[in-house]
XYZ file of C-alpha atoms in Angstrom:
634
model
C -9.563 27.284 -22.317
C -8.170 23.463 -22.332
C -10.288 21.033 -20.396
C -8.663 19.936 -17.122
C -7.142 16.335 -17.536
C -8.995 13.525 -16.246
C -8.067 11.918 -13.155
C -6.272 9.477 -11.819
C -3.506 8.272 -14.996
C -0.385 10.868 -15.338
C 0.170 10.768 -19.386
C 3.419 9.103 -19.793
C 6.514 10.427 -20.540
C 7.313 11.259 -24.265
C 10.331 9.767 -25.348
C 12.378 9.907 -28.649
C 15.411 7.105 -29.013
C 18.122 8.573 -29.566
C 20.966 6.011 -31.265
C 19.580 3.269 -28.507
C 19.250 6.257 -26.057
C 15.820 7.952 -24.297
C 15.925 11.295 -24.740
C 13.118 13.676 -23.496
C 11.062 15.279 -25.794
C 9.492 17.688 -23.531
C 12.468 18.556 -22.483
C 15.137 18.021 -25.239
C 17.645 15.888 -22.756
C 19.005 12.753 -22.622
C 18.191 10.424 -18.999
C 21.839 9.786 -19.126
C 25.003 9.608 -20.203
C 25.439 8.161 -23.990
C 28.424 7.056 -22.356
C 28.116 4.936 -20.066
C 25.337 6.025 -17.906
C 25.917 3.823 -15.039
C 28.796 4.349 -14.378
C 28.139 8.008 -14.059
C 25.481 7.124 -11.691
C 27.664 5.325 -9.787
C 30.154 8.331 -9.572
C 27.713 11.232 -9.220
C 24.857 9.426 -6.386
C 27.104 5.908 -5.076
C 29.970 7.268 -4.131
C 30.625 10.892 -3.705
C 27.168 9.598 -0.582
C 29.811 7.441 0.942
C 26.780 4.145 0.010
C 29.446 1.617 0.059
C 30.739 1.968 2.924
C 27.169 3.006 5.053
C 25.918 0.380 3.587
C 28.565 -1.675 5.545
C 28.129 -0.551 9.469
C 24.148 -0.777 8.524
C 23.262 -3.411 11.324
C 20.631 -6.099 11.047
C 17.582 -4.406 11.757
C 18.128 -1.319 10.745
C 17.728 1.062 7.386
C 18.318 2.926 5.111
C 16.633 5.521 4.135
C 17.801 7.635 0.828
C 15.506 10.577 -1.390
C 15.489 11.186 -5.229
C 13.671 13.794 -7.053
C 13.238 12.717 -10.931
C 12.903 8.732 -10.956
C 13.192 8.791 -15.068
C 14.190 5.107 -16.122
C 15.673 3.613 -12.012
C 18.826 3.545 -12.913
C 20.112 5.260 -10.279
C 17.302 2.887 -8.245
C 18.599 -0.192 -9.607
C 22.203 0.839 -8.386
C 21.912 1.746 -5.075
C 19.829 -1.448 -4.778
C 23.192 -3.182 -6.824
C 25.228 -1.499 -3.865
C 23.057 -2.397 -1.002
C 22.976 -6.694 -2.772
C 26.813 -5.865 -2.686
C 28.294 -4.315 0.655
C 25.510 -4.757 3.272
C 26.399 -8.099 5.449
C 23.747 -7.530 7.146
C 20.060 -10.165 5.895
C 17.982 -8.029 8.357
C 19.183 -4.277 7.073
C 16.890 -2.377 4.703
C 16.964 -0.023 2.252
C 13.987 2.797 1.495
C 14.245 4.541 -1.732
C 11.600 7.378 -1.776
C 10.880 9.003 -5.753
C 8.862 10.990 -7.625
C 8.385 11.475 -11.033
C 5.265 14.221 -12.203
C 6.278 12.422 -15.693
C 6.611 8.921 -15.973
C 8.053 6.783 -18.770
C 5.334 3.815 -19.863
C 6.394 -0.035 -18.893
C 7.865 -0.725 -22.054
C 9.956 2.714 -22.039
C 10.818 1.904 -18.876
C 12.330 -1.886 -19.899
C 14.158 -0.655 -23.124
C 15.917 1.634 -21.997
C 16.624 -0.494 -18.643
C 17.717 -3.277 -20.850
C 20.081 -1.773 -22.385
C 22.511 -3.175 -18.415
C 22.379 -6.253 -18.959
C 23.935 -7.065 -15.808
C 21.175 -5.516 -13.511
C 18.356 -8.004 -15.647
C 17.242 -9.632 -12.595
C 17.009 -6.181 -10.596
C 15.392 -4.185 -13.408
C 12.726 -7.028 -14.461
C 11.694 -7.117 -11.060
C 11.012 -3.836 -10.857
C 9.234 -4.448 -14.782
C 7.596 -6.513 -13.560
C 6.680 -4.025 -9.914
C 5.686 -1.116 -12.197
C 2.652 0.494 -10.788
C 0.144 1.861 -13.457
C 0.840 5.265 -13.944
C -1.654 6.820 -11.582
C -1.032 9.983 -9.750
C 0.358 9.004 -6.129
C 2.097 7.718 -3.677
C 2.988 4.379 -4.692
C 4.505 1.340 -2.467
C 6.833 -1.155 -3.848
C 8.649 -4.431 -2.336
C 10.962 -5.778 -3.796
C 13.317 -8.190 -3.504
C 11.649 -10.327 -0.187
C 10.693 -7.418 0.763
C 14.633 -6.455 1.592
C 14.412 -3.569 -0.883
C 10.977 -0.761 -0.599
C 10.522 2.058 -3.118
C 7.984 4.256 -2.735
C 7.010 6.203 -5.741
C 5.066 9.903 -5.862
C 3.364 10.161 -9.400
C 3.379 13.446 -9.447
C 4.978 17.285 -8.969
C 7.810 17.024 -6.592
C 6.468 20.035 -4.292
C 3.219 17.329 -3.854
C 5.954 14.555 -3.862
C 7.154 16.383 -0.995
C 4.765 17.979 1.124
C 3.059 14.618 0.869
C 5.239 12.236 1.920
C 6.825 11.547 5.680
C 10.171 10.037 5.975
C 12.927 11.409 6.571
C 16.417 10.242 4.191
C 19.958 9.332 5.457
C 21.275 10.918 2.079
C 20.359 12.619 -1.441
C 19.640 12.246 -5.675
C 18.746 15.700 -6.859
C 18.162 14.916 -9.826
C 16.336 16.011 -13.080
C 16.860 17.636 -15.873
C 19.206 20.360 -16.026
C 18.129 23.392 -13.666
C 17.916 25.820 -16.871
C 15.038 23.566 -18.957
C 13.201 22.401 -15.611
C 13.450 25.098 -13.365
C 10.632 23.664 -10.588
C 12.633 20.515 -9.486
C 15.245 22.927 -8.342
C 13.547 25.962 -6.644
C 14.071 27.328 -2.952
C 10.792 25.946 -1.896
C 12.176 22.350 -3.457
C 14.975 22.721 -1.294
C 13.881 23.522 1.719
C 11.285 20.454 1.676
C 14.457 18.409 0.851
C 16.241 19.545 4.212
C 12.838 19.252 5.340
C 13.113 15.339 4.476
C 16.899 15.105 6.310
C 17.992 13.132 8.701
C 21.515 15.046 10.948
C 24.167 14.064 8.895
C 22.020 13.251 5.567
C 25.035 13.158 2.307
C 23.659 14.337 -0.930
C 24.487 14.078 -4.391
C 24.270 16.483 -7.817
C 24.941 15.792 -11.515
C 24.467 20.259 -11.883
C 26.958 22.442 -10.533
C 24.788 25.803 -11.520
C 25.245 28.324 -8.099
C 21.971 28.428 -8.099
C 21.787 25.606 -7.038
C 24.840 25.332 -5.270
C 23.648 28.751 -2.609
C 20.064 27.777 -2.542
C 21.087 24.793 -0.609
C 24.086 26.119 1.384
C 21.116 28.781 2.972
C 19.222 25.106 3.602
C 22.516 24.021 5.990
C 24.373 21.665 3.515
C 27.828 22.274 2.910
C 29.075 21.920 -0.369
C 31.783 21.376 -2.664
C 31.970 21.546 -6.036
C 33.358 18.693 -7.720
C 35.040 17.038 -11.152
C 32.288 15.794 -13.049
C 31.894 12.329 -14.431
C 33.351 12.395 -18.551
C 33.025 15.735 -20.383
C 30.570 17.122 -16.947
C 33.365 19.390 -16.183
C 31.909 19.946 -12.813
C 29.407 18.582 -9.922
C 28.065 19.541 -6.689
C 28.050 16.685 -2.942
C 27.416 17.739 0.428
C 26.235 16.669 3.895
C 23.709 18.908 6.129
C 25.847 20.579 8.479
C 22.501 21.300 10.828
C 20.403 20.170 12.786
C 16.442 19.377 10.563
C 13.178 20.191 12.724
C 12.019 16.786 12.958
C 10.230 14.571 15.417
C 11.898 12.589 17.437
C 10.037 9.320 17.061
C 10.696 9.727 13.155
C 14.474 8.355 14.884
C 13.110 6.223 17.289
C 14.716 2.811 17.436
C 12.548 0.664 16.571
C 10.204 -1.382 18.272
C 11.633 -5.369 19.527
C 8.364 -6.453 20.566
C 5.160 -6.429 19.172
C 2.007 -8.291 20.703
C -1.311 -8.619 17.558
C -4.077 -9.606 19.067
C -6.647 -11.303 16.444
C -4.796 -13.195 14.157
C -7.644 -13.125 11.256
C -5.833 -11.647 7.510
C -4.814 -7.977 9.754
C -3.209 -9.553 12.086
C -1.470 -12.299 9.897
C -0.439 -9.604 7.377
C 0.676 -7.410 10.129
C 2.812 -9.793 11.519
C 4.294 -11.059 9.125
C 5.356 -7.841 7.915
C 6.596 -6.718 11.706
C 8.386 -10.029 11.730
C 10.246 -9.360 8.677
C 12.009 -5.906 9.166
C 13.391 -8.212 12.185
C 10.860 -7.075 15.542
C 10.506 -10.014 17.639
C 5.791 -10.551 17.613
C 3.804 -12.350 19.520
C 0.595 -13.458 17.541
C -2.546 -14.105 20.585
C -5.613 -16.091 19.378
C -8.598 -17.285 21.422
C -9.103 -19.439 17.949
C -6.883 -22.254 17.998
C -5.408 -20.958 14.680
C -5.355 -18.355 12.386
C -7.647 -17.268 10.247
C -10.880 -18.257 12.363
C -13.441 -15.462 12.882
C -14.541 -13.725 9.632
C -10.575 -14.908 7.664
C -12.411 -18.661 7.425
C -14.739 -17.979 4.532
C -13.577 -20.583 1.876
C -13.460 -17.643 -0.570
C -12.752 -13.920 -0.522
C -12.822 -11.324 -3.558
C -10.281 -8.908 -4.119
C -13.046 -5.904 -4.382
C -12.991 -1.805 -3.917
C -16.090 0.326 -5.398
C -14.813 2.816 -7.206
C -16.008 6.291 -6.369
C -16.921 8.531 -9.241
C -15.765 11.374 -7.930
C -11.766 10.673 -7.554
C -11.498 11.438 -3.690
C -9.132 10.892 -0.559
C -11.800 7.556 -0.112
C -11.425 6.677 -3.559
C -7.972 7.333 -3.994
C -7.872 5.265 -0.846
C -9.769 2.479 -2.534
C -7.085 2.652 -5.420
C -4.195 2.655 -3.449
C -5.439 -0.003 -1.817
C -6.695 -2.255 -4.211
C -3.272 -2.450 -6.386
C -0.721 -2.567 -3.650
C -3.013 -6.165 -2.406
C -2.390 -7.180 -6.211
C 1.348 -6.631 -6.188
C 1.553 -8.177 -2.468
C -0.316 -11.788 -2.902
C 1.997 -11.808 -6.520
C 4.469 -14.243 -4.324
C 0.845 -17.003 -3.946
C -0.598 -17.262 -6.642
C -2.050 -20.665 -6.812
C -1.857 -21.049 -3.780
C -4.578 -18.846 -1.722
C -4.825 -15.900 -4.484
C -6.469 -16.824 -7.923
C -6.015 -13.091 -10.296
C -8.833 -14.446 -12.411
C -10.524 -10.753 -12.941
C -13.257 -9.435 -11.266
C -16.229 -8.245 -13.327
C -18.728 -5.646 -11.782
C -22.122 -6.051 -13.066
C -23.920 -2.829 -13.861
C -27.104 -4.366 -12.216
C -30.332 -2.318 -12.239
C -30.215 1.644 -13.867
C -29.578 2.944 -10.401
C -25.484 1.073 -10.627
C -25.654 1.465 -14.098
C -26.020 5.249 -14.590
C -23.377 5.459 -11.760
C -21.568 4.046 -13.980
C -21.680 5.666 -16.790
C -20.643 8.430 -14.777
C -17.241 7.051 -13.584
C -16.493 6.638 -16.680
C -17.389 10.196 -17.813
C -15.206 11.800 -14.562
C -12.369 9.860 -14.600
C -10.041 8.203 -16.728
C -7.559 5.127 -15.695
C -5.681 2.257 -17.610
C -7.108 -0.951 -18.707
C -5.060 -1.891 -16.761
C -6.635 -1.226 -13.607
C -9.973 -0.698 -14.946
C -11.720 -0.222 -18.097
C -15.908 -0.846 -19.364
C -17.153 -3.641 -20.601
C -20.092 -4.338 -22.612
C -22.268 -7.893 -22.166
C -20.902 -9.499 -24.845
C -17.644 -8.880 -23.723
C -17.898 -9.408 -19.209
C -19.983 -12.891 -21.641
C -16.127 -13.787 -22.893
C -14.565 -13.013 -20.080
C -16.563 -14.423 -17.220
C -17.080 -17.405 -19.552
C -20.579 -18.093 -18.596
C -23.504 -15.280 -20.529
C -24.398 -12.209 -17.784
C -26.873 -9.686 -18.884
C -25.190 -6.679 -18.014
C -22.483 -4.586 -18.776
C -19.689 -3.299 -16.834
C -16.194 -2.762 -15.219
C -13.699 -5.079 -15.584
C -10.517 -5.299 -13.601
C -8.652 -7.389 -15.461
C -5.641 -7.437 -12.178
C -8.051 -8.785 -9.194
C -9.847 -12.325 -8.721
C -10.123 -14.528 -4.917
C -8.297 -15.095 -1.560
C -8.702 -18.127 0.218
C -8.282 -16.218 2.967
C -7.527 -19.172 6.012
C -4.741 -20.708 3.897
C -3.263 -17.005 3.601
C -3.398 -16.250 6.892
C -1.506 -19.924 7.799
C 1.235 -18.835 5.003
C 1.352 -15.605 6.912
C 1.620 -16.651 10.147
C 4.455 -19.495 9.730
C 7.463 -16.338 10.097
C 10.203 -17.481 11.888
C 9.966 -14.394 14.052
C 5.940 -14.907 15.087
C 4.970 -16.957 18.429
C 1.980 -18.278 18.376
C -0.300 -17.306 21.369
C -3.227 -19.200 20.768
C -6.343 -20.254 22.160
C -5.754 -17.781 24.597
C -8.564 -14.703 25.143
C -7.017 -11.795 26.226
C -8.804 -9.767 29.297
C -6.761 -6.979 30.138
C -4.595 -4.859 28.798
C -1.548 -2.605 30.965
C -0.087 0.076 30.487
C 3.401 0.262 32.338
C 6.580 1.805 31.982
C 7.825 -0.872 29.731
C 6.148 -0.915 27.502
C 2.230 -3.521 27.478
C 1.034 -5.921 30.238
C -0.753 -8.598 28.166
C -3.340 -10.970 30.597
C -4.427 -14.246 27.482
C -5.277 -16.898 29.278
C -3.376 -17.545 31.803
C -0.138 -16.365 30.335
C 1.211 -12.926 30.200
C 3.359 -11.368 27.701
C 5.607 -8.399 27.955
C 5.742 -6.156 25.004
C 7.452 -2.671 23.547
C 3.880 -2.206 21.645
C 0.924 -3.891 21.009
C -1.939 -3.177 17.898
C -5.891 -4.313 18.489
C -6.760 -7.202 15.133
C -9.700 -7.422 16.819
C -12.237 -6.921 14.586
C -16.221 -6.158 16.000
C -14.307 -6.769 19.863
C -12.446 -4.356 19.548
C -13.578 -1.605 22.000
C -14.347 -4.565 24.697
C -10.327 -4.724 24.807
C -9.127 -0.683 24.959
C -8.739 -0.258 28.331
C -10.794 3.077 28.031
C -13.485 3.828 30.674
C -17.327 4.023 29.408
C -17.332 7.189 31.237
C -14.919 8.471 29.330
C -16.103 7.956 25.539
C -16.806 5.075 23.517
C -15.081 4.276 19.565
C -17.556 4.027 16.825
C -17.568 0.528 15.656
C -19.461 -1.851 14.699
C -20.405 -4.882 13.522
C -22.211 -6.547 11.025
C -23.562 -10.014 9.919
C -23.166 -11.558 6.958
C -24.243 -14.930 5.856
C -22.217 -16.936 3.050
C -23.924 -19.844 1.600
C -22.125 -22.660 -0.428
C -22.999 -24.069 -3.978
C -22.214 -27.205 -4.909
C -20.186 -27.122 -8.664
C -22.199 -29.313 -9.361
C -25.424 -28.038 -9.759
C -24.707 -24.111 -10.856
C -22.013 -22.981 -14.513
C -19.134 -21.859 -12.846
C -18.118 -18.599 -14.245
C -14.414 -18.529 -14.962
C -13.656 -14.600 -13.027
C -15.774 -13.246 -10.206
C -18.327 -11.165 -10.387
C -19.874 -8.635 -8.557
C -23.363 -6.942 -8.131
C -26.112 -7.011 -5.410
C -24.027 -10.280 -4.581
C -21.039 -11.490 -5.562
C -20.067 -15.679 -7.228
C -16.246 -16.533 -7.532
C -15.754 -19.215 -9.668
C -16.527 -22.853 -8.130
C -13.153 -24.472 -5.408
C -12.861 -28.010 -4.230
C -15.933 -28.697 -5.772
C -17.935 -25.793 -4.303
C -18.236 -22.405 -5.219
C -19.024 -19.000 -2.399
C -21.922 -16.623 -3.029
C -23.112 -13.780 -0.495
C -22.775 -12.004 1.762
C -26.029 -10.351 3.588
C -26.378 -7.230 5.228
C -27.230 -8.281 8.190
C -28.173 -5.034 10.059
C -29.845 -5.762 13.767
C -28.914 -9.709 13.336
C -26.186 -10.896 15.704
C -26.996 -13.835 15.459
C -24.024 -16.275 14.968
C -25.908 -18.779 13.535
C -26.730 -20.472 9.810
C -29.994 -19.227 8.623
C -32.313 -20.978 5.782
C -33.715 -17.570 5.128
C -30.279 -15.991 4.624
C -29.138 -18.766 2.093
C -32.564 -18.725 0.778
C -31.806 -14.459 -0.042
C -28.704 -15.113 -1.502
C -29.916 -17.267 -4.067
C -32.682 -15.531 -4.553
C -30.471 -12.160 -5.341
C -27.689 -14.033 -7.249
C -30.616 -15.764 -9.593
C -31.941 -12.287 -10.181
C -28.289 -11.061 -11.162
C -26.722 -14.407 -12.685
C -29.611 -16.157 -14.237
C -27.355 -18.689 -16.335
C -25.342 -19.479 -13.050
C -28.280 -23.130 -12.044
C -27.736 -25.825 -14.608
C -31.543 -26.715 -13.815
C -33.383 -25.332 -11.769
C -32.753 -22.894 -8.604
C -31.892 -24.679 -5.455
C -34.262 -24.151 -2.977
C -31.755 -21.568 -0.027
C -32.748 -23.937 2.652
C -31.064 -26.363 1.646
C -27.512 -24.651 1.612
C -24.606 -24.524 3.985
C -22.764 -21.684 4.495
C -20.951 -19.516 7.126
C -21.711 -16.355 9.055
C -19.724 -13.754 9.872
C -18.878 -9.980 11.277
C -17.611 -7.129 9.613
C -16.168 -4.637 11.405
C -17.300 -1.560 10.130
C -16.548 2.270 11.469
C -19.232 5.183 11.680
C -18.073 6.740 8.461
C -17.321 4.064 6.609
C -13.392 4.177 6.297
C -10.674 1.248 8.195
C -9.125 2.558 11.309
C -5.176 2.291 11.535
C -2.878 4.285 13.803
C -1.273 4.371 17.323
C -3.779 5.591 20.888
C -2.125 8.122 21.834
C -3.625 11.932 22.868
C -7.603 10.286 23.400
C -9.482 10.457 26.338
C -6.740 11.724 28.331
C -4.928 8.977 28.931
C -1.633 7.148 28.602
C -2.736 4.544 25.293
C 0.516 5.284 23.815
C 2.170 2.639 22.175
C -1.328 0.538 21.276
C -2.555 0.453 18.051
C -5.934 0.252 16.272
C -5.497 -2.572 12.650
C -9.973 -3.233 11.940
C -12.511 -1.646 10.485
C -12.308 -2.993 7.391
C -15.907 -3.910 6.622
C -16.081 -7.108 3.482
C -12.680 -5.247 2.292
C -10.552 -6.436 4.402
C -9.228 -8.449 1.973
C -8.415 -5.238 -0.553
C -7.420 -3.143 2.174
C -5.536 -5.377 5.584
C -2.140 -5.586 3.443
C -1.163 -1.529 2.205
C -2.955 -0.505 5.678
C -0.528 -3.526 7.146
C 2.284 -2.348 5.682
C 1.555 1.239 6.519
C 0.884 0.065 10.169
C 4.449 -1.034 10.605
C 5.663 1.301 9.086
C 4.661 3.825 12.481
C 5.667 1.141 14.450
C 9.548 0.487 12.986
C 10.149 4.356 12.424
C 10.583 4.268 8.006
C 9.147 5.733 5.860
C 5.607 6.132 5.039
C 3.646 4.543 2.529
C 0.766 6.481 2.879
C 0.076 9.928 1.601
C -0.014 12.325 4.453
C -4.080 13.710 3.190
C -5.233 10.058 3.123
C -3.293 9.301 6.614
C -6.360 11.599 8.701
C -9.062 9.689 6.909
C -7.643 6.767 8.562
C -6.292 7.630 12.260
C -8.035 6.372 15.378
C -9.411 9.381 16.763
C -12.230 10.548 14.336
C -13.307 7.238 15.620
C -12.821 8.385 19.312
C -16.271 9.626 20.032
C -16.058 11.429 24.257
C -18.959 11.864 26.793
C -19.807 15.370 27.137
C -18.769 17.001 30.614
C -21.891 17.053 31.598
C -22.874 13.630 31.509
C -20.089 12.072 32.717
C -20.069 11.270 36.299
């Protein structure tokens, strides 16, 4: 009996190159027409879905969604992107492309295949640069400054359509021929295509096989057989004739205005995301500017601790890490410093945990790989006593600087030095009383960290949200007294490479101390833990922690230590519709916030969601609400 393959890596497609054209070794078929694959793609998918005309008619705040079975070389995606650029005049319109692929190409094969089309070079270079590691699950990729969003599910097609939440305007039914790849064309798969289709959705496919036409007709598509491309005699295209059973909310127009309470990293990421989609955003905070609370630290590490078991919790952490690495890339050198990150196997318990992690999982080396103490010392530029895990594309950030950059979008109105005292639901959405001003908004999102529960208009007699603060104090180490590492090092404490004369280390984890004042004892604790982990960090003797400066912040965490992102409707029989939470990140806010801000923006605007349904359940707010038992309520 063969052993089951280790997760989360997927094996890449095995490619043979015949006269420069890629051919699947498993299916014995080419990925595109040997004569002119791009012309074939345009004829089948662009022309027969009438995309040029439909792109030209898009409004400035609208989005267009294409679903595809079989991403392959990405040629069809690039053709659609090029057509969108050429024919959509509305600068605020967006293209969503949702695709599945069970046997993804390696980055090298993808680049080689797309090099055949020099006219697509600008677009293909972006795709190759952002192409994800070959890991099972959903990957959201932002391209063309966010105007184009690619949602790529790596895995079986039926799993992908069941996990993803989207409604398509048009379909590219691609993949190898039904005779050699029947799973792609099963009746169950065609029913899932219908479930993900908007009224009037169109589709096109290169095949003209009768079983495919009959399956699509049975699902409600009016199918037409027409001339194929080149030597291919016939192909199919069609349009959905009746209305599928879809939620009305998924087709509702996006809101015009959103008020976001809290201008930390989560609030600023969400504000910039929504503003880029044409939503008018008001960013509210009692501080005088963005990034003033927990996001005001001088440095923060982009870090997760991946579980030994590849379960939903690990999958969420991994998805957040990979998305944040891509998201922060435009800020490289200006708030984002991808130095790499070393997670040290410090102590017998962590050493044993990492051994089990390595044995049970298969991650691409570009994501994480085990390294010896000698190799870690080379990578970090500092002698370390233990081996561990190396995250080559992680690093450290300047949170306050990022908040400033993100909050400067012209679609964001600032309301700083204004504390929110009251939220009230009305016929037009929500009234927000902030300082001496009243803001009216279609939607409200609370990004208030550990102070979030106090902002939810909920009677304590009805219940409570299980959110709690955990105090954390960081210490600022003068660069003149340490041997600064060249990469982030994590263990019982983390330390970042020195910047502007200071390296940040920490943080304490104080469950019972809620004092906002710096503590000499906390600085000494940071120094003691850092010295035990990295005795070579000091140029001379370890300094007395009581002499250090630093900063206190409060992490917000939940009862199950998982973040919160979603709407509060349906809780406690109170009308909290269109009120959302984005919080509960603990010490991993810099890593989780980009992905969950993207997800919440998807939900608010009714666009395809970047989280699969299995992970949505991990972050929905209702799980954190604990109602008061009926026999205890007044």
